[in-house]
Short mmCIF file of C-alpha atoms in Angstrom, two decimals:
data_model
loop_
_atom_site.label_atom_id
_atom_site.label_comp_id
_atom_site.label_asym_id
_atom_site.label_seq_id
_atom_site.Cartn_x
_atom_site.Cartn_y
_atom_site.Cartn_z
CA UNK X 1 109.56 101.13 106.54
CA UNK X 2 105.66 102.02 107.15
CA UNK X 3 105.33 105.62 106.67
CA UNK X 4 102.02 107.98 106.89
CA UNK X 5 102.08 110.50 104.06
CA UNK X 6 99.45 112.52 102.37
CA UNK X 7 99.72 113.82 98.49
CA UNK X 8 97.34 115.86 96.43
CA UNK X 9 95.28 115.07 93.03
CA UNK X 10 95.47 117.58 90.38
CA UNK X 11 92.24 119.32 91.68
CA UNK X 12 94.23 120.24 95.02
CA UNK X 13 92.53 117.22 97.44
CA UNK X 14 94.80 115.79 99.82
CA UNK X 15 94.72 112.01 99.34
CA UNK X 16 96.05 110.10 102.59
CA UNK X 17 97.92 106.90 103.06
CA UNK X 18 100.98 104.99 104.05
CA UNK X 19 103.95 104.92 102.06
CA UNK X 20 106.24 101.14 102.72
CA UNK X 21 109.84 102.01 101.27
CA UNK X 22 111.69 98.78 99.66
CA UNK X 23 114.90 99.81 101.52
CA UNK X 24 115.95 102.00 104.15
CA UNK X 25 118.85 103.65 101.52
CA UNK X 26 116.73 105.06 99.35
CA UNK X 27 117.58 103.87 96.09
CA UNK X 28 115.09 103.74 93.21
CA UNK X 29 112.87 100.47 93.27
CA UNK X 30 109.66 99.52 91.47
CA UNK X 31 106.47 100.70 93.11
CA UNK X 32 103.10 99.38 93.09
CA UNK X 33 99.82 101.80 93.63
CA UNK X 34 96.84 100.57 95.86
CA UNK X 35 93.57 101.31 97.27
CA UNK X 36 90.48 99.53 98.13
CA UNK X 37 86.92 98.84 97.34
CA UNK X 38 83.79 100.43 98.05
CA UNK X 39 83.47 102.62 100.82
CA UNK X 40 86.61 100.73 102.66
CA UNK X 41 89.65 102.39 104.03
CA UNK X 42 93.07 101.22 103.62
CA UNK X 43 93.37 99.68 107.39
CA UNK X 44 91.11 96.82 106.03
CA UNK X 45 93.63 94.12 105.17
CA UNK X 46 95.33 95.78 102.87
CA UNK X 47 98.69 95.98 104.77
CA UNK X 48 99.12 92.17 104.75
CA UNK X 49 99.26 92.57 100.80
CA UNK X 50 101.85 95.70 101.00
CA UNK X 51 104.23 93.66 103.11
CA UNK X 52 104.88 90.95 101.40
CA UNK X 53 105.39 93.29 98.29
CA UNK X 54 108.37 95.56 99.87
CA UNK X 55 109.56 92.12 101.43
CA UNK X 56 110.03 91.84 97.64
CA UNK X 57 112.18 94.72 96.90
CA UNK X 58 109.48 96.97 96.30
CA UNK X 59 107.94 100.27 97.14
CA UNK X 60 104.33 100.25 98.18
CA UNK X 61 101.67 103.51 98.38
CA UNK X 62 98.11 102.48 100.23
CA UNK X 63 95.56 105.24 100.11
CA UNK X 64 92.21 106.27 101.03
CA UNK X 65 90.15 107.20 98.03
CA UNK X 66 88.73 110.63 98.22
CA UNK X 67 85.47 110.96 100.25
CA UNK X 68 86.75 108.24 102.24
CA UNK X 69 88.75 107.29 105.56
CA UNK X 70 91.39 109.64 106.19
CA UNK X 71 91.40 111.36 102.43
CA UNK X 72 89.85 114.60 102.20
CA UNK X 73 87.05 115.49 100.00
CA UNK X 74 83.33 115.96 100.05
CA UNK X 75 80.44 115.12 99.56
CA UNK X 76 82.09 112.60 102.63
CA UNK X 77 80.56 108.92 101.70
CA UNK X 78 80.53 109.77 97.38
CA UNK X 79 81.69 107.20 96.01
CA UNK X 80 82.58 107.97 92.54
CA UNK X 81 84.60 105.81 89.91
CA UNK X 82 85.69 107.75 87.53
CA UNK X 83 86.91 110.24 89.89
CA UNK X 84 88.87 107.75 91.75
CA UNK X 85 90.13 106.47 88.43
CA UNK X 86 91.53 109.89 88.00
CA UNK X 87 92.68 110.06 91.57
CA UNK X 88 94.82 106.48 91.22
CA UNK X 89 96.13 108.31 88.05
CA UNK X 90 97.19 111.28 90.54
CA UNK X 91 99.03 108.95 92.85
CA UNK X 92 100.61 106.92 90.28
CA UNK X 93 102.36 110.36 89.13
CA UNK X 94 102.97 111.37 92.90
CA UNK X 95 105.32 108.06 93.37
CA UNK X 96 106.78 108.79 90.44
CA UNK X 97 107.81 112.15 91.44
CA UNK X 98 109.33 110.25 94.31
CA UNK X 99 113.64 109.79 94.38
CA UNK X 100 113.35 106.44 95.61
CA UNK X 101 110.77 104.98 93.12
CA UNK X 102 111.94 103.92 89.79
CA UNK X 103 109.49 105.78 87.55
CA UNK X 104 109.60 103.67 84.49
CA UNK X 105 108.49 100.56 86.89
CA UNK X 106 105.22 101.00 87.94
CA UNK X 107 102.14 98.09 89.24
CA UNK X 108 98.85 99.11 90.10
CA UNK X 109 96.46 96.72 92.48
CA UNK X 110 92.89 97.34 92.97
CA UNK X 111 90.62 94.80 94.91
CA UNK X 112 86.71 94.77 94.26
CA UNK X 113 85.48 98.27 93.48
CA UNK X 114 88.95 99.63 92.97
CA UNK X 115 89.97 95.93 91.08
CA UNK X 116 88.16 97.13 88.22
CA UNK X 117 89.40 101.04 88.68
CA UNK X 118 92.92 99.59 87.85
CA UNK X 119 91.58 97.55 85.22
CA UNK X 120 90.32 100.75 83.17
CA UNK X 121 93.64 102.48 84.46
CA UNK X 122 95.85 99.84 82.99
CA UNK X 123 93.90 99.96 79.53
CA UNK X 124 94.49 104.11 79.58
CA UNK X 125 97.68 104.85 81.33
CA UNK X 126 100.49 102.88 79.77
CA UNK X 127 102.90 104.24 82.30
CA UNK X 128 101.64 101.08 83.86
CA UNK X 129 104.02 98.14 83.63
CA UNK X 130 101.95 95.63 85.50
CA UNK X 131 98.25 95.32 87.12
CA UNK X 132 96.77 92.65 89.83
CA UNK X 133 92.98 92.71 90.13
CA UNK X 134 91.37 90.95 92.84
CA UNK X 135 87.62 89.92 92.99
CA UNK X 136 86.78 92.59 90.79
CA UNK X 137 83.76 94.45 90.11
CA UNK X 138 83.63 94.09 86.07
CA UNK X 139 80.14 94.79 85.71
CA UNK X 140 77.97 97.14 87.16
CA UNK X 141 74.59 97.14 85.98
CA UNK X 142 74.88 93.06 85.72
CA UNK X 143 76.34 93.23 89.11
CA UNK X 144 73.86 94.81 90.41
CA UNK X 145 71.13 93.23 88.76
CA UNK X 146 72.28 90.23 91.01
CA UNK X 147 71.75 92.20 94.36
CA UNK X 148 69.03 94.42 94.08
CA UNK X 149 65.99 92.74 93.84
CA UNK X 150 63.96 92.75 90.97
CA UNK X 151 60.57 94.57 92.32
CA UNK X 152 62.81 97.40 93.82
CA UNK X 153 64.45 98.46 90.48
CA UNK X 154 61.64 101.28 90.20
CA UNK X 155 61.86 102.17 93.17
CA UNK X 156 65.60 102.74 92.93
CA UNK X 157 65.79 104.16 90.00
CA UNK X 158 62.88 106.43 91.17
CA UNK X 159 65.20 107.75 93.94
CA UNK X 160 68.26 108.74 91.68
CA UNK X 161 65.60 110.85 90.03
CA UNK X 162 64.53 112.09 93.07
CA UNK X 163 68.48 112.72 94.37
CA UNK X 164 69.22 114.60 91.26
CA UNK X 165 66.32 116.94 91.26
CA UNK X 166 67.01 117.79 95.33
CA UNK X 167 71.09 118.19 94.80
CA UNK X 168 69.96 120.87 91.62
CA UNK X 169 67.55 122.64 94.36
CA UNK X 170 70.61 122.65 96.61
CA UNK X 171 69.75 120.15 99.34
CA UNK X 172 71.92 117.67 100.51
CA UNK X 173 72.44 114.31 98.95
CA UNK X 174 70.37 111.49 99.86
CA UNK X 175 72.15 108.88 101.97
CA UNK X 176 72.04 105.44 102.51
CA UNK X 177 73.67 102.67 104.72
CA UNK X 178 76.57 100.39 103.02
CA UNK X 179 75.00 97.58 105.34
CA UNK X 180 71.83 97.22 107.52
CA UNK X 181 71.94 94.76 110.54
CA UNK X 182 68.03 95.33 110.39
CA UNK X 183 68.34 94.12 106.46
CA UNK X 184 66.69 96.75 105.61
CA UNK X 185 67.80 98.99 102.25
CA UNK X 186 71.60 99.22 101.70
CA UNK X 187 74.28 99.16 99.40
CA UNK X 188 75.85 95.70 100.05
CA UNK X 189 73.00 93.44 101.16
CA UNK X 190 74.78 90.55 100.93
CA UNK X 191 75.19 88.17 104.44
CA UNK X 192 79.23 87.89 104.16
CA UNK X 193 79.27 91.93 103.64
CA UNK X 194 77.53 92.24 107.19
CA UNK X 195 79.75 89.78 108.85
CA UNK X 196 83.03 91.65 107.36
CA UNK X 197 81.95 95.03 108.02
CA UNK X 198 80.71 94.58 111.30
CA UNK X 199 83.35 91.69 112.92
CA UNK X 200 86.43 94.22 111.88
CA UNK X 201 88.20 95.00 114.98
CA UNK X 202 89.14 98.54 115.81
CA UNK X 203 92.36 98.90 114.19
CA UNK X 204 91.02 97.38 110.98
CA UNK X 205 87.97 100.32 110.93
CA UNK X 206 89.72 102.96 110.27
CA UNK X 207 88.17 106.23 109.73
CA UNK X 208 84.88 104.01 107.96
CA UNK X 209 81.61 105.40 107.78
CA UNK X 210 78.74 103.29 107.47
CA UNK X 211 77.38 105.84 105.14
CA UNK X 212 77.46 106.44 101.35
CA UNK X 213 75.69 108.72 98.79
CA UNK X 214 72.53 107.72 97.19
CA UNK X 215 74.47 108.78 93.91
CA UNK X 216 77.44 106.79 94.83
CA UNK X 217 74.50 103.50 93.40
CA UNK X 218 73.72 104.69 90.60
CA UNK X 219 77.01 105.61 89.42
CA UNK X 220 78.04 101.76 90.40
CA UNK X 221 75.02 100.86 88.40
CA UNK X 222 76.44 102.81 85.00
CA UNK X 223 79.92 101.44 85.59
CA UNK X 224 81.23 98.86 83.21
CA UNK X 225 85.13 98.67 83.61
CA UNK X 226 85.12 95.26 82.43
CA UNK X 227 84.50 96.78 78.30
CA UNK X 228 88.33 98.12 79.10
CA UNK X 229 90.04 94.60 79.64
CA UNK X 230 90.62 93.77 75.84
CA UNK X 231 92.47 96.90 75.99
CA UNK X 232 95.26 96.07 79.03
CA UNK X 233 97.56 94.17 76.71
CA UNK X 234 100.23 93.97 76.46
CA UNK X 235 100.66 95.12 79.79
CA UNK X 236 100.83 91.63 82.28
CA UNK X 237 97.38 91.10 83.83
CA UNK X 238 96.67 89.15 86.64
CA UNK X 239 93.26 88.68 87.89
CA UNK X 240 92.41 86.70 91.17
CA UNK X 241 88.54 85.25 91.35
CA UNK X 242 86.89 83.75 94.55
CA UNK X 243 84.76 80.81 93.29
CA UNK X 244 82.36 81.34 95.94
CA UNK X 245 81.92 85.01 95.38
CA UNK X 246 78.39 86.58 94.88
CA UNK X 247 79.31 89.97 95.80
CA UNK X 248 81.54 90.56 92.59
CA UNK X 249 80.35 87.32 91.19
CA UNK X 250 83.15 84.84 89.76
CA UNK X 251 81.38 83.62 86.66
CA UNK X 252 81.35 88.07 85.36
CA UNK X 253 84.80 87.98 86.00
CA UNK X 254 85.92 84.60 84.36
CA UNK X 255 83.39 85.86 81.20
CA UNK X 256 85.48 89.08 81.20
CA UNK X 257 89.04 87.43 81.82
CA UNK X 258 88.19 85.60 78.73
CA UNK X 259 88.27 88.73 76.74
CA UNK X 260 91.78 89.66 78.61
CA UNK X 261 94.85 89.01 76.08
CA UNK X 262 98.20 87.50 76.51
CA UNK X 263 99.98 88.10 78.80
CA UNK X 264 97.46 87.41 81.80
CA UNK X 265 97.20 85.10 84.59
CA UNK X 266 94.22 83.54 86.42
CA UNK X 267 94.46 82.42 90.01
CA UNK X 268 91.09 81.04 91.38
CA UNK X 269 90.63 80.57 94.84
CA UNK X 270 88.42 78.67 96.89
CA UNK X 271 87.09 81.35 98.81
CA UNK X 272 84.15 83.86 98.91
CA UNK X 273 84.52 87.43 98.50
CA UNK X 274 85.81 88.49 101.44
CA UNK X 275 87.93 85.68 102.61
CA UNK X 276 90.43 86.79 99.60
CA UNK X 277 91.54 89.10 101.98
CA UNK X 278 92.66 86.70 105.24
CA UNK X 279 93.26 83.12 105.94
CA UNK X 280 93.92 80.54 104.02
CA UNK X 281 93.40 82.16 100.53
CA UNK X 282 95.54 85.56 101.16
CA UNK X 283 98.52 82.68 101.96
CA UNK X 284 98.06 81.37 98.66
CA UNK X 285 96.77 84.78 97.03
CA UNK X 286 99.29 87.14 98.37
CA UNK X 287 103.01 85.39 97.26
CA UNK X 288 101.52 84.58 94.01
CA UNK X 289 100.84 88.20 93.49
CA UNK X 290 103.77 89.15 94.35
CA UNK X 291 105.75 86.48 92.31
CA UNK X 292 103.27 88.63 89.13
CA UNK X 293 105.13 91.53 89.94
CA UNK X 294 108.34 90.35 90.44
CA UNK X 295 108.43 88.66 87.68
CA UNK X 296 107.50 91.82 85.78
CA UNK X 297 108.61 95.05 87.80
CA UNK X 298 112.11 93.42 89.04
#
């Protein structure tokens, strides 16, 4: 039921992924859209979640965001939101070109980076009939503020200067690690982003790159997808919260949740960022989820 495909957005790149079919005749079923968070690639626990949706009865699409893994694009390692809004957009109207996918029933899913790209989708695209967000980034600047020290703001902010006036001259972007085993600078300098990124086994790497675009922070610095929640309604929401999270920390996302209208869910887990992924919490997370989109897609 696991199928590699590859689709393109509306500028012509070829987006990569794996397509799970509900049933093996082909008849229409509800699909559900979903990618993953910054810099990651689709092998990274993702597939857990996309099984237990087609065990469901429903049709799943897992891509690589552009830049990214197996998707095409360059600058390789840019990491930027608003084009991969635009990109989910893409694939939600590739399944829906699709004869076994019943267009008019449609969920999105989006986990950190990405939970807050379908957040903003959800609030635009009303071809949506149901969104999951899972430890979402709601918050950029704020979010931020929490992991870059504050000494080094200059210093950062300095360097997106710098970046901007060196791309115009035609040089290559600046670069920088999305961890550092030597802690030195990087774009997730948190201890539990380390441990994830660098205890993944092989077939859980994919095609990752330990590599972004110095642009790729500041545009997570100007992003604020959380100022598009009020707007979901009435379009079910479901957001999922670690209570130990300080990557996408849990007390942004219950402060935007609270600006979320009817109907929405909350599911808090006790778990830190990345354990909503594995273990104990995804056993608890992952049916839930899918009982949100049954309940709403079937």
């Amino acid at each position: 039921m696991k199928h590699d495909i590859t689709f393109h957005t509306e500028d012509g790149t070829e987006l990569a992924g794996w397509f799970f079919a509900a049933s093996s005749d082909g008849a229409p079923a509800p699909a559900i859209v979903m990618c993953h968070g910054f810099s990651a690639t689709k092998e990274m626990h993702l597939e857990g979640f996309a099984r237990t949706f087609r065990q469901a009865g429903m049709n799943v699409l897992v891509y690589d965001n552009r830049n990214l893994g197996d998707s095409a694009g360059t600058p390789r390692g840019e990491i930027d939101p608003i084009q991969q809004i635009r990109d989910f957009r893409d694939a939600i109207t590739y399944v829906q070109g699709r004869d076994d996918v019943d267009a008019e029933r449609i969920g999105i899913w989006g986990s950190s980076y990405s939970g807050g790209h379908v957040l903003v989708v959800a609030a635009m695209d009303r071809r949506v009939k149901c969104v999951v967000s899972q430890v979402p980034l709601v918050a950029g600047l704020a979010n931020a503020q929490r992991l870059v020290r504050s000494d080094h703001w200059a210093g950062l902010r300095a360097g997106f200067a710098a970046d901007r006036a060196a791309r115009l001259a035609g040089e290559a972007p600046i670069r920088l690690p999305v961890i550092s085993q030597e802690r030195g600078p990087c774009a997730l300098p948190t201890e539990d982003s380390l441990t994830f990124f660098t205890t993944l086994p092989p077939e859980n790497l994919g095609r990752w790159q330990n590599e972004i675009t110095l642009r790729s922070m500041e545009m997570f610095t100007e992003y604020e997808p959380g100022e598009s929640i009020a707007r979901i309604a009435p379009t079910p929401l479901m957001i999922v919260i670690g209570d130990k999270d300080h990557l996408t920390p849990a007390d942004l996302t219950l402060k935007a949740y609270e600006e979320a209208l009817e109907p929405k869910k909350l599911l808090i887990l006790n778990c830190g960022h990345f354990d909503a992924y594995v273990g104990d919490a995804f056993a608890i997370s992952a049916p839930a989820q899918c009982d949100w989109f049954t309940r709403h897609l079937m």
